[in-house]
Coordinates of C-alpha atoms in Angstrom, one line a residue:
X6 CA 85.5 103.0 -11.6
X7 CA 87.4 101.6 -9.0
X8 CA 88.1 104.4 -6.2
X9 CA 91.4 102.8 -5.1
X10 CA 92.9 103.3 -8.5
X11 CA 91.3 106.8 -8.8
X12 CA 91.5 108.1 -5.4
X13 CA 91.5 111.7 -6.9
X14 CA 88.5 111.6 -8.3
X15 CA 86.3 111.3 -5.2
X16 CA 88.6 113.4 -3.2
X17 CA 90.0 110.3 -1.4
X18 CA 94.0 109.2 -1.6
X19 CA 95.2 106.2 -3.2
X20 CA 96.7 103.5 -0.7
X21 CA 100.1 104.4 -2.5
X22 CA 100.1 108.0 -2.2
X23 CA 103.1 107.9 0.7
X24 CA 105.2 105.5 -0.6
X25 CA 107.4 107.8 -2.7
X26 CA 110.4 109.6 -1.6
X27 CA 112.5 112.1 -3.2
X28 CA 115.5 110.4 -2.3
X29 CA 115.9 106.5 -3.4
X30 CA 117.6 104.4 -1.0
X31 CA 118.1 104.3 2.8
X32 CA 115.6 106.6 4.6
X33 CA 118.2 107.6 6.8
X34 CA 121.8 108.7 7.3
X35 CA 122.9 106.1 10.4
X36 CA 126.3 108.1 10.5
X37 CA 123.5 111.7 11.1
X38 CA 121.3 109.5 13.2
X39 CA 124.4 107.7 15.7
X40 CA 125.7 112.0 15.9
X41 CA 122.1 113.0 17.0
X42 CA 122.0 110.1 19.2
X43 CA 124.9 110.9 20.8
X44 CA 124.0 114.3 21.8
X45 CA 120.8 113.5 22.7
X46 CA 122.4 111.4 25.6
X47 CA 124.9 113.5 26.5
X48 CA 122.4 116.8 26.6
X49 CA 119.8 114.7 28.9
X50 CA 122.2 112.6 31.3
X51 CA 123.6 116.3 32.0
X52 CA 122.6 117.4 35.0
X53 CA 120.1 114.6 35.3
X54 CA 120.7 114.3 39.4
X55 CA 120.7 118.1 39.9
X56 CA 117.7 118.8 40.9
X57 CA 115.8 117.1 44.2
X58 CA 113.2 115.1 43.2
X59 CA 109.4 116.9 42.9
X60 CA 106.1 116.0 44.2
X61 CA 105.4 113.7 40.9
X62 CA 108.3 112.1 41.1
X63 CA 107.4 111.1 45.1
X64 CA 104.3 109.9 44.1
X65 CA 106.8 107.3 41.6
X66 CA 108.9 106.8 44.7
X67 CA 106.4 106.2 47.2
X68 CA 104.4 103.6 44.9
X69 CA 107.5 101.6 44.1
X70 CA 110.2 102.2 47.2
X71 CA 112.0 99.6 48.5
X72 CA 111.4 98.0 52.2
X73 CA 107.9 99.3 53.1
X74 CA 106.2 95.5 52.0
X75 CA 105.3 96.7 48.9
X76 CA 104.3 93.5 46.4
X77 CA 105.2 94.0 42.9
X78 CA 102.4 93.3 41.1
X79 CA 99.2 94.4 43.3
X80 CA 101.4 97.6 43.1
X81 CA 101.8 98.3 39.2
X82 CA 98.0 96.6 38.7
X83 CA 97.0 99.8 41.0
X84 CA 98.5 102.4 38.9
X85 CA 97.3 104.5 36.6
X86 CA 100.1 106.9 36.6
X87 CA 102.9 105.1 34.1
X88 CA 102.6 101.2 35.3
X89 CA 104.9 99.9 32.5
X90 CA 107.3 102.5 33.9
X91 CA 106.9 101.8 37.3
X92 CA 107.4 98.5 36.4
X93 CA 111.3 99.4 35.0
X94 CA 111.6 101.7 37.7
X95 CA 111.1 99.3 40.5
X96 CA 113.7 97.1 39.5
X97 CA 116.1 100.2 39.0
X98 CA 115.5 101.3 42.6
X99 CA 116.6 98.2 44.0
X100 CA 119.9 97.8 42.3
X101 CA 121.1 101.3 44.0
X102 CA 120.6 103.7 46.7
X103 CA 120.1 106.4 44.7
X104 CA 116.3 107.8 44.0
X105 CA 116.9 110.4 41.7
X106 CA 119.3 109.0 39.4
X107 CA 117.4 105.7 39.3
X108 CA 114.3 107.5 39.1
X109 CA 115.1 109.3 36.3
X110 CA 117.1 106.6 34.7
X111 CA 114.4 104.6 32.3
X112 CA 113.0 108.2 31.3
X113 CA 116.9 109.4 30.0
X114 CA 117.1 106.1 28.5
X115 CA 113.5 106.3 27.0
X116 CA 114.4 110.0 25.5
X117 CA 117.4 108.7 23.8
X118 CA 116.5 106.0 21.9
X119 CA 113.4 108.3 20.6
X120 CA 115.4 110.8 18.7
X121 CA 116.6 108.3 16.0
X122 CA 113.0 106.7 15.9
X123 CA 111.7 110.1 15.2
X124 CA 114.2 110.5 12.4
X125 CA 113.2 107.5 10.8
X126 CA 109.4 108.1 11.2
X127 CA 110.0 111.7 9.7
X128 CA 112.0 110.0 6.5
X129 CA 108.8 107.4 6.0
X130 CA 106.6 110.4 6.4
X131 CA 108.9 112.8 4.1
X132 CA 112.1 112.1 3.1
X133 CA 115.7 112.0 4.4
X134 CA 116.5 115.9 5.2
X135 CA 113.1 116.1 7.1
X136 CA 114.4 112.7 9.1
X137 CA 117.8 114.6 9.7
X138 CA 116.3 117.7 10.7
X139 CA 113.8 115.7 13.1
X140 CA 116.4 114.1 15.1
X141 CA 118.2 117.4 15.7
X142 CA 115.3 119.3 16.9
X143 CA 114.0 116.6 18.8
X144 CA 118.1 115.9 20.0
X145 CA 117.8 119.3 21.3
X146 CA 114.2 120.3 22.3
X147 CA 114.2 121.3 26.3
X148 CA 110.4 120.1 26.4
X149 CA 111.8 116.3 25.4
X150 CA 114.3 117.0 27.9
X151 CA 112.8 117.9 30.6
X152 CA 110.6 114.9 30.5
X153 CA 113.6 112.8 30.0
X154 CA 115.1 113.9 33.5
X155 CA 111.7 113.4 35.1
X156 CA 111.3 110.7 37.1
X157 CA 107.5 110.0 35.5
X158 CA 106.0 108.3 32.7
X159 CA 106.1 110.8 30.2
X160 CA 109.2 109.7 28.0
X161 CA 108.2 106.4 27.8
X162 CA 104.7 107.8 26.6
X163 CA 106.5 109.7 24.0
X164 CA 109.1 107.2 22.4
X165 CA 105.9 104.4 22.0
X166 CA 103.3 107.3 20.5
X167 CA 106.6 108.0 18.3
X168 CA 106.7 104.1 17.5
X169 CA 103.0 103.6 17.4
X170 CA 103.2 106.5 14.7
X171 CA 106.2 104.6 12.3
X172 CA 104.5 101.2 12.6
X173 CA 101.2 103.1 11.3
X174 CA 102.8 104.6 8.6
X175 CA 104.6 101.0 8.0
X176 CA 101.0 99.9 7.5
X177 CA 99.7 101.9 5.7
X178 CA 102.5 102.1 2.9
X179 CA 103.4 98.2 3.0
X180 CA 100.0 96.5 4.1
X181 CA 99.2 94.8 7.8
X182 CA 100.8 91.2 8.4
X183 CA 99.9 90.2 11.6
X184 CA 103.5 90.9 12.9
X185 CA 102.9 94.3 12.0
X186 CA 99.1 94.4 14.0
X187 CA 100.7 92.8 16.9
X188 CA 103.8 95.4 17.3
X189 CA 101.5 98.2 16.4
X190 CA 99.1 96.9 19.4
X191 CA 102.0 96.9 21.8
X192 CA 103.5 100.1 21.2
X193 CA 100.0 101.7 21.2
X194 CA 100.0 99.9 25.1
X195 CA 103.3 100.5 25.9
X196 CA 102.3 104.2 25.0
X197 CA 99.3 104.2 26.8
X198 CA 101.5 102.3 29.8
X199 CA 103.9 104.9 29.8
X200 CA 100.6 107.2 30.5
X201 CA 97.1 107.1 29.6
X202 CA 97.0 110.0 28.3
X203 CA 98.3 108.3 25.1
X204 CA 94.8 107.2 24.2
X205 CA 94.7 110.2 22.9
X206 CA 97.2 109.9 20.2
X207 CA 95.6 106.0 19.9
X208 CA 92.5 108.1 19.2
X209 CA 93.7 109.9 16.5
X210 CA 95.5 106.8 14.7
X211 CA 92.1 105.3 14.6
X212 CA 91.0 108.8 12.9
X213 CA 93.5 108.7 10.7
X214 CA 92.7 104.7 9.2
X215 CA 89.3 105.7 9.2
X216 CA 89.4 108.7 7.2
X217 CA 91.9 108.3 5.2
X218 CA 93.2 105.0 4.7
X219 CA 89.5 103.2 5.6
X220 CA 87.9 100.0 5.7
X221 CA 86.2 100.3 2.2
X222 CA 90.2 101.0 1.0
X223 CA 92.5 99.2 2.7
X224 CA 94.1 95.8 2.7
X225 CA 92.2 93.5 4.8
X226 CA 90.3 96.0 7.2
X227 CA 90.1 93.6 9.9
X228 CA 94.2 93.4 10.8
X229 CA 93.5 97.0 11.4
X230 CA 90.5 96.8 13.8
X231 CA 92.8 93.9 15.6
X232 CA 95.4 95.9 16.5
X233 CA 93.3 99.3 17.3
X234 CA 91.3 96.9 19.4
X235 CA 94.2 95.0 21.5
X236 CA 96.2 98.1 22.2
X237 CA 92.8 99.2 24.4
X238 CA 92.3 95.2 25.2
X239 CA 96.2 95.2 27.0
X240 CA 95.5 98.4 28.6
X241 CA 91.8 97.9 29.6
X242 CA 92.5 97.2 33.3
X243 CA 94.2 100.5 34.1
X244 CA 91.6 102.6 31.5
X245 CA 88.6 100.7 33.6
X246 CA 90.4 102.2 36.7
X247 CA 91.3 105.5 35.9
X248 CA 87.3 106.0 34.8
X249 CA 86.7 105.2 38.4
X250 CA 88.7 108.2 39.6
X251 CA 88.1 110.7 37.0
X252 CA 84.7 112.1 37.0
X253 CA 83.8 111.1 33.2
X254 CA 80.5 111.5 33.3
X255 CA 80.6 115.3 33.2
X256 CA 81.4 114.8 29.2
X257 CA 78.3 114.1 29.0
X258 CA 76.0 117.4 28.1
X259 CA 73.6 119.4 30.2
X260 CA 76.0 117.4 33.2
X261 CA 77.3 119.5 35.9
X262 CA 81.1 120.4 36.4
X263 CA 81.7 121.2 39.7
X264 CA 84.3 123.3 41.3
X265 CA 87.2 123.7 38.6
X266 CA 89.6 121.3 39.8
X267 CA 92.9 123.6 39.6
X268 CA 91.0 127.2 39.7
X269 CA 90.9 129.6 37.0
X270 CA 94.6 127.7 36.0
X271 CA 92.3 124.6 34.5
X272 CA 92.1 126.0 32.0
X273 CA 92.1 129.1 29.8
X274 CA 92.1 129.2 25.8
X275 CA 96.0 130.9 26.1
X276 CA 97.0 127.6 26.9
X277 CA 96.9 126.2 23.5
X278 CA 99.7 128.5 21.9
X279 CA 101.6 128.4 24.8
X280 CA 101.8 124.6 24.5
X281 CA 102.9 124.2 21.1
X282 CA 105.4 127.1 21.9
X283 CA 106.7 124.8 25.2
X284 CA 107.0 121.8 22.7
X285 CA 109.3 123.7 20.3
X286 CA 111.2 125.4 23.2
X287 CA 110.0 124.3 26.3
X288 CA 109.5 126.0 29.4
X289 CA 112.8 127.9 30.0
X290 CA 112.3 130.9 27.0
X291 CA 110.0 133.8 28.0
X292 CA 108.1 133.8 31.1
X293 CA 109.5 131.2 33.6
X294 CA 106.3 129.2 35.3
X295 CA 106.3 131.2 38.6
X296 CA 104.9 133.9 36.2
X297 CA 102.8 132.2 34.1
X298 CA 100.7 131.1 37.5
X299 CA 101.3 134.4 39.1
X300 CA 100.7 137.2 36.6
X301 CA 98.0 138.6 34.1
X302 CA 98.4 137.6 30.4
X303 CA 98.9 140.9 29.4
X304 CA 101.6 141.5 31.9
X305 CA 103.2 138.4 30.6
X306 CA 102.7 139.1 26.7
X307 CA 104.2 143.0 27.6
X308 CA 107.1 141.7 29.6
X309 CA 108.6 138.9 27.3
X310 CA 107.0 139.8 24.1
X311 CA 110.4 140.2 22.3
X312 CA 110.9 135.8 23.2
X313 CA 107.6 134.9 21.8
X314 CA 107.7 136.9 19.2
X315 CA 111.4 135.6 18.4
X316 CA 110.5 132.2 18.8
X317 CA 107.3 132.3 17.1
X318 CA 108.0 133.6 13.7
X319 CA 110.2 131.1 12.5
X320 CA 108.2 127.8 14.1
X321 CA 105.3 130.1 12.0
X322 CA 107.7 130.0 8.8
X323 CA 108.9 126.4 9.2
X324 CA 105.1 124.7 10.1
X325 CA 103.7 126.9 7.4
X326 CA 106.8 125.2 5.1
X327 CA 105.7 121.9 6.5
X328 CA 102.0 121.6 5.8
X329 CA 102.7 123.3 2.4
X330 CA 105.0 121.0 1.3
X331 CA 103.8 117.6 2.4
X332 CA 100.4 117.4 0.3
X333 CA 98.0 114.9 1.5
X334 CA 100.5 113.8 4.1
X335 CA 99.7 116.8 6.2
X336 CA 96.5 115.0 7.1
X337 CA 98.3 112.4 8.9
X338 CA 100.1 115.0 11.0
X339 CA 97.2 117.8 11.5
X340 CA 95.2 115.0 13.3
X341 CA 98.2 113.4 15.7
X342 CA 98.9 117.1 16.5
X343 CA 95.2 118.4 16.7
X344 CA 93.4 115.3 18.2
X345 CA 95.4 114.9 21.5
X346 CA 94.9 118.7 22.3
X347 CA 91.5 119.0 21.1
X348 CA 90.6 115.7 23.3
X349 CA 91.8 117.5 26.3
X350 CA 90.5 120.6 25.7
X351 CA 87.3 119.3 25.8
X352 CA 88.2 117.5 28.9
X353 CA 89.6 120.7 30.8
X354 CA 86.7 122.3 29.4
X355 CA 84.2 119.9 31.4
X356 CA 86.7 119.7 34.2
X357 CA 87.2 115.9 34.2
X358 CA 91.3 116.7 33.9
X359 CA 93.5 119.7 34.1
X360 CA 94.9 121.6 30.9
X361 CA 98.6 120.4 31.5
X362 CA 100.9 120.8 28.2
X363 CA 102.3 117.4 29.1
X364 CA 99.0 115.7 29.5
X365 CA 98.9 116.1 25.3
X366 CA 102.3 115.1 24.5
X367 CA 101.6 112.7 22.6
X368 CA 101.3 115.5 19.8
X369 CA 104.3 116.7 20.8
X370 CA 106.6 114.7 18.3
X371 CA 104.8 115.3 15.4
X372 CA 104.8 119.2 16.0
X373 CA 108.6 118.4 15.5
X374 CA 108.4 116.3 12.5
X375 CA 106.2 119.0 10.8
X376 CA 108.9 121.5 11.5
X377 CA 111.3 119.0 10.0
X378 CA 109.4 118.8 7.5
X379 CA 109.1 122.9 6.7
X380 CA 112.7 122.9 7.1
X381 CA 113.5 120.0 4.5
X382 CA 111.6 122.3 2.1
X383 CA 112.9 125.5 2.1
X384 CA 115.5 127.0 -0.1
X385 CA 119.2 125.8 1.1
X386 CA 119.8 129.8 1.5
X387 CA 116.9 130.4 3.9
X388 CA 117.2 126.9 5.4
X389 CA 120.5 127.6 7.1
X390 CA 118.8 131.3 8.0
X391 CA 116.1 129.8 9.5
X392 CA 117.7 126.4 11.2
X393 CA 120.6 129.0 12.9
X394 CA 117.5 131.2 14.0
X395 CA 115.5 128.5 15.1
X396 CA 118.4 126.1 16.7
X397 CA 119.8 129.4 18.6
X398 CA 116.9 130.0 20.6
X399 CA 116.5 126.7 21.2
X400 CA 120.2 126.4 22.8
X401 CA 119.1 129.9 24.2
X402 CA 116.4 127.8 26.2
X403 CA 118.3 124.8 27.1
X404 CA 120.4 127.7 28.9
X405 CA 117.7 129.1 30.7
X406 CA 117.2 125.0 31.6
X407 CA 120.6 124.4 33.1
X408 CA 121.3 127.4 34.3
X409 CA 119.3 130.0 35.0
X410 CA 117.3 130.0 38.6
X411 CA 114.3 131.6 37.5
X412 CA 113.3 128.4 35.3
X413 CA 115.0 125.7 37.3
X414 CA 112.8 123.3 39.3
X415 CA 112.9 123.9 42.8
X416 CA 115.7 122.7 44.9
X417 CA 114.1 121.8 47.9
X418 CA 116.8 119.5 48.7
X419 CA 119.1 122.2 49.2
X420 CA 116.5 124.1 51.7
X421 CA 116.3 120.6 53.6
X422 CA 119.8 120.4 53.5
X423 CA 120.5 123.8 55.0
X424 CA 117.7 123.6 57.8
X425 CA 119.3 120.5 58.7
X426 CA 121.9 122.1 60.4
X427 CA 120.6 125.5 61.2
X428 CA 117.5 124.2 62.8
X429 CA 119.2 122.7 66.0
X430 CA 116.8 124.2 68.0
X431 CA 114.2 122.3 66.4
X432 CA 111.8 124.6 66.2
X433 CA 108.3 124.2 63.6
X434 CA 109.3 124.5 59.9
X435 CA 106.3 125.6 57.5
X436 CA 106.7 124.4 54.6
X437 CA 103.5 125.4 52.2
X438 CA 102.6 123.3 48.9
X439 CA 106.1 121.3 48.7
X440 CA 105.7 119.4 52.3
X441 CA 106.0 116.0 50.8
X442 CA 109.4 116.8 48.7
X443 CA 111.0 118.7 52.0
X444 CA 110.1 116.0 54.3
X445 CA 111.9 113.4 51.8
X446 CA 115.0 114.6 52.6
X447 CA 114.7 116.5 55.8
X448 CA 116.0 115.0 59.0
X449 CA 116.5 117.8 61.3
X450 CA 114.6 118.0 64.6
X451 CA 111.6 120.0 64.7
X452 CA 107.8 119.3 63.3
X453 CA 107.1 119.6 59.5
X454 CA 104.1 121.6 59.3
X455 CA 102.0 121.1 55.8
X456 CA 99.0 122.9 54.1
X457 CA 97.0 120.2 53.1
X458 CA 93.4 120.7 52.3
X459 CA 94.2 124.6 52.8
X460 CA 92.1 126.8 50.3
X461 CA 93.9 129.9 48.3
X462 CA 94.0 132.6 51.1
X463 CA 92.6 135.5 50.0
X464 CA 93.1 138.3 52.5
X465 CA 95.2 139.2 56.0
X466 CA 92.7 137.7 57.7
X467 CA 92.4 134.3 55.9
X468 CA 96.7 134.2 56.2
X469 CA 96.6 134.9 60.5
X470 CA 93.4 132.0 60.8
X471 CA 95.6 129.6 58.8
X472 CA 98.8 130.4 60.9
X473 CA 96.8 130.4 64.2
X474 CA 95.4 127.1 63.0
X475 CA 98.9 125.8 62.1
X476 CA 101.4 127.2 64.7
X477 CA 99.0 128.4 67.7
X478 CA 101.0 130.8 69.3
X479 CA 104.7 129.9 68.5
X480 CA 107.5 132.4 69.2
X481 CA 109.4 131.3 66.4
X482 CA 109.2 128.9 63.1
X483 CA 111.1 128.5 59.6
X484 CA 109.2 129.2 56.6
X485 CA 110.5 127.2 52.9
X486 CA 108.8 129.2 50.5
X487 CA 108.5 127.2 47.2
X488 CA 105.4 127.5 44.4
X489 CA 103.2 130.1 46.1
X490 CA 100.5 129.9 43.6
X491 CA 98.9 126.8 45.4
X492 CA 98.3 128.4 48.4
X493 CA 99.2 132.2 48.7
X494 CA 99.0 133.6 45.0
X495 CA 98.4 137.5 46.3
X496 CA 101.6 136.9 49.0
X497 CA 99.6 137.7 52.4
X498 CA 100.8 135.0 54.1
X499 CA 104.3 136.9 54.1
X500 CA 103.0 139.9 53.8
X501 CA 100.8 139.0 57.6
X502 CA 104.3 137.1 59.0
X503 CA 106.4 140.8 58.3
X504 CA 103.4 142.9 59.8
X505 CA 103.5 141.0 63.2
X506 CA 106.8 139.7 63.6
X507 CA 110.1 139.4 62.4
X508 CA 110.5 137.9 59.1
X509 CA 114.9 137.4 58.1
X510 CA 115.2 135.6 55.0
X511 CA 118.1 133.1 55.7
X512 CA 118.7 130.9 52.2
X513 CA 118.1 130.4 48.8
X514 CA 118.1 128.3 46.5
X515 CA 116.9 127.4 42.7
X516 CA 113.2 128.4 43.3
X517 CA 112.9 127.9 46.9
X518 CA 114.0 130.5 50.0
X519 CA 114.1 129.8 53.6
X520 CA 113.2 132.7 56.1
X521 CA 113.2 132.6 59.9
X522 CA 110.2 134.1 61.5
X523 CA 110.2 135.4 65.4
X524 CA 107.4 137.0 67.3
X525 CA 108.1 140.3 68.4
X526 CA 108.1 141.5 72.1
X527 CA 105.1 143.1 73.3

């Protein structure tokens, strides 16, 4: 019996089981697709120059500026960190005077153009409703946006793992030509170019062909092993690299770990549900990310229960919907979801990188395609119940995004801003964990004093040493305040600076306040 004619009957699919559609014709609405589009661009060029830029974002800035000497390409060879959009970003840079709108430019562009892509990957995968209901989630999801006003490689990442994905399912339903293996090899690069961390996703595509498409199975195996192998081949300077720097070898078992690289924050099994909730509704519903670095998890769970709960029961409903309804097709997404986070799992797990949600994002996508696909299924009734539900706390987010302080990202620019003109007296400014960011755009007189190198204080005493150390015995100093979980999670350090002195806050801004701190008379 021939297996590819009978694929059922050794529990394998045939190598048509995805080309029908329950709707003939286009796979898409362009008319739904141009809409989504549209406010795709308009919700992420919104407020894209609001906020200052971040430490990230400097590291961009200070790889590619303008005027220090850099050379082009000794500089874009030498990163690991998103070369192909470093690459786009450097040119940007030097067309205007204007970091963070030219910064952020390439990844609001990048985030655009992947909404309809995802659409029309969703139709391939499902049909046409599912590609509808794609591009609106994805049109509106504050994790994708985010990451689209973020002056890193992250969009780009996402929109090439999205076309790596479509040109893979292209394959499989039509056959590889060797158009098809070279476009599929440069969007898997382009992916991993955006940020490495797409090898993860590349990972799982490989999974995917070998399971359950397969040498043994498919048309001319080879085309497939070509393209697998050149997307790692145009990459493999900047892979070769990056092993150099992370410490791989502790994958291997019985190998030591070391000192967890971020603390007890590297990672903890929470992390996983708390990543697919930030992919459906990013980071702006529930607890904001001061809390999730400063509290317990039960204090968390107890204080924003009624948002988790809200927004898990109908992502529950809809991915439940999803994998029901799409039959041996939920294969293909259960590994481009399950692959990238396991992969780093096991990675935060032997501490060679940090549990980060965006470091899997290349799953991120296809969480909202399976959605799509959940939604595309159920009855029109409890559709619209579920897609208001679902859509309203997303829109309830993208509030809490623009608009609400307690999940903004820190406006440093405003604190630099301010001291610029209240510090005439130039005297020291301490400025804990976000030095690099303050000292972008402050000019004022007086020395910017960092904590570089500065372990977690973990007492009164440890908080004096490091001020001692610091500002010997100053009479007075400014203090920006900004992301206290990097060096003072248990708050001594202000808790030390109001015992013996005089501690006045003076401003504040989105995340950030600046106090004023004199000695008091003896």
């Amino acid at each position: 019996m021939n297996p590819t004619k009978a694929g059922g009957d050794v529990g394998l699919p045939r190598p048509d089981w995805l080309d029908d559609h329950e709707e003939e014709g286009e796979l898409f609405s362009p008319g739904f697709l141009l809409a989504a589009t549209l406010l795709a661009a308009l919700l992420r060029f919104h407020h894209l120059t609001s906020a200052s830029l971040w430490v990230d974002e400097l590291m961009t800035w200070n790889h590619i500026r303008p005027g220090a000497g850099l050379v082009f390409l000794e500089q874009i060879m030498d990163s690991i960190q998103g070369p192909l959009y470093q690459a786009v970003a450097w040119v940007l840079v030097r067309l205007r005077d204007d970091p963070e709108l030219m910064l952020r430019l390439p990844s609001a562009l990048a985030g655009i153009a992947a909404v309809p892509l995802l659409g029309t990957a969703a139709a391939r995968l499902w049909d046409r409703r599912a590609g509808h209901w794609a591009a609106l989630l994805l049109a509106i999801n504050p994790f994708h946006i985010w990451y689209s006003q973020e002056g890193r490689g992250y969009a780009f990442m996402i929109l090439f793992c999205i076309l790596a994905g479509h040109l893979f399912l292209v394959m499989q339903q039509e056959g590889p030509t060797w158009r098809r293996v070279f476009l599929l090899a440069l969007a898997g690069a382009a992916a991993m170019a955006g940020n490495l961390a797409a090898i993860f996703l590349w990972v799982a595509l490989g999974l995917t062909w070998l399971i359950w498409v397969g040498p043994g199975r498919s048309r001319r195996p080879w085309l497939w092993l070509a393209s697998f192998g050149g997307g790692l081949l145009l990459v493999s300077p900047w892979l070769l690299e990056a092993t150099g720097i992370w410490a791989v070898e502790r994958i291997i078992p019985g190998a030591g770990t070391g000192e967890a690289l971020r603390g007890e924050s590297t990672f903890t099994i929470l992390a996983i549900p708390y990543s697919f909730f930030s992919y459906v509704f990013g980071f702006s519903l529930g607890p904001s990310l001061a809390e999730l670095h400063l509290l317990e998890a039960g204090a968390i769970l107890c204080g924003h229960w009624p948002w988790l709960a809200a927004g898990a029961f109908p992502a529950i409903v809809l991915g439940t919907a999803g994998l029901g309804g799409l039959g041996r097709r939920r294969l293909f997404l259960l590994l481009w979801i399950g692959v990238p986070l396991a992969i780093l799992a096991v990675l935060a797990v032997r501490n060679i990188k940090p549990w980060n949600a965006r470091y899997a994002a290349a799953a991120m996508p296809w969480v909202i395609v399976l959605l799509a696909a959940g939604a595309a299924r159920l009855r029109p009734r409890l559709q619209a119940v579920m897609g208001i539900w679902f859509v309203g706390l997303t829109l309830a987010s993208l509030a809490g995004y623009y608009w609400d302080g307690r999940y903004a990202k820190e406006d440093v620019r405003a604190a630099a801003v301010y001291l610029d003109a209240a510090n005439a007296a130039g005297e020291p400014v301490l400025v804990p964990s976000v030095t690099e960011v303050f000292s972008f755009y402050y000019s004022g007189p007086g020395a910017v004093i960092d904590s570089y190198n500065q372990p977690l204080l973990d007492g009164p005493a440890a908080a004096r040493s490091f001020l001692r150390a610091k500002l010997g015995e100053a009479d007075g100093f400014w203090v920006v305040w900004a992301r206290p979980w990097f060096l003072d999670p248990g708050g001594f350090l202000l808790e030390t600076l109001a015992t013996d002195g005089r501690l006045e806050a003076e401003f504040a801004a989105d995340g950030v306040e600046v106090m004023h701190w004199r000695r008091r008379a003896e």
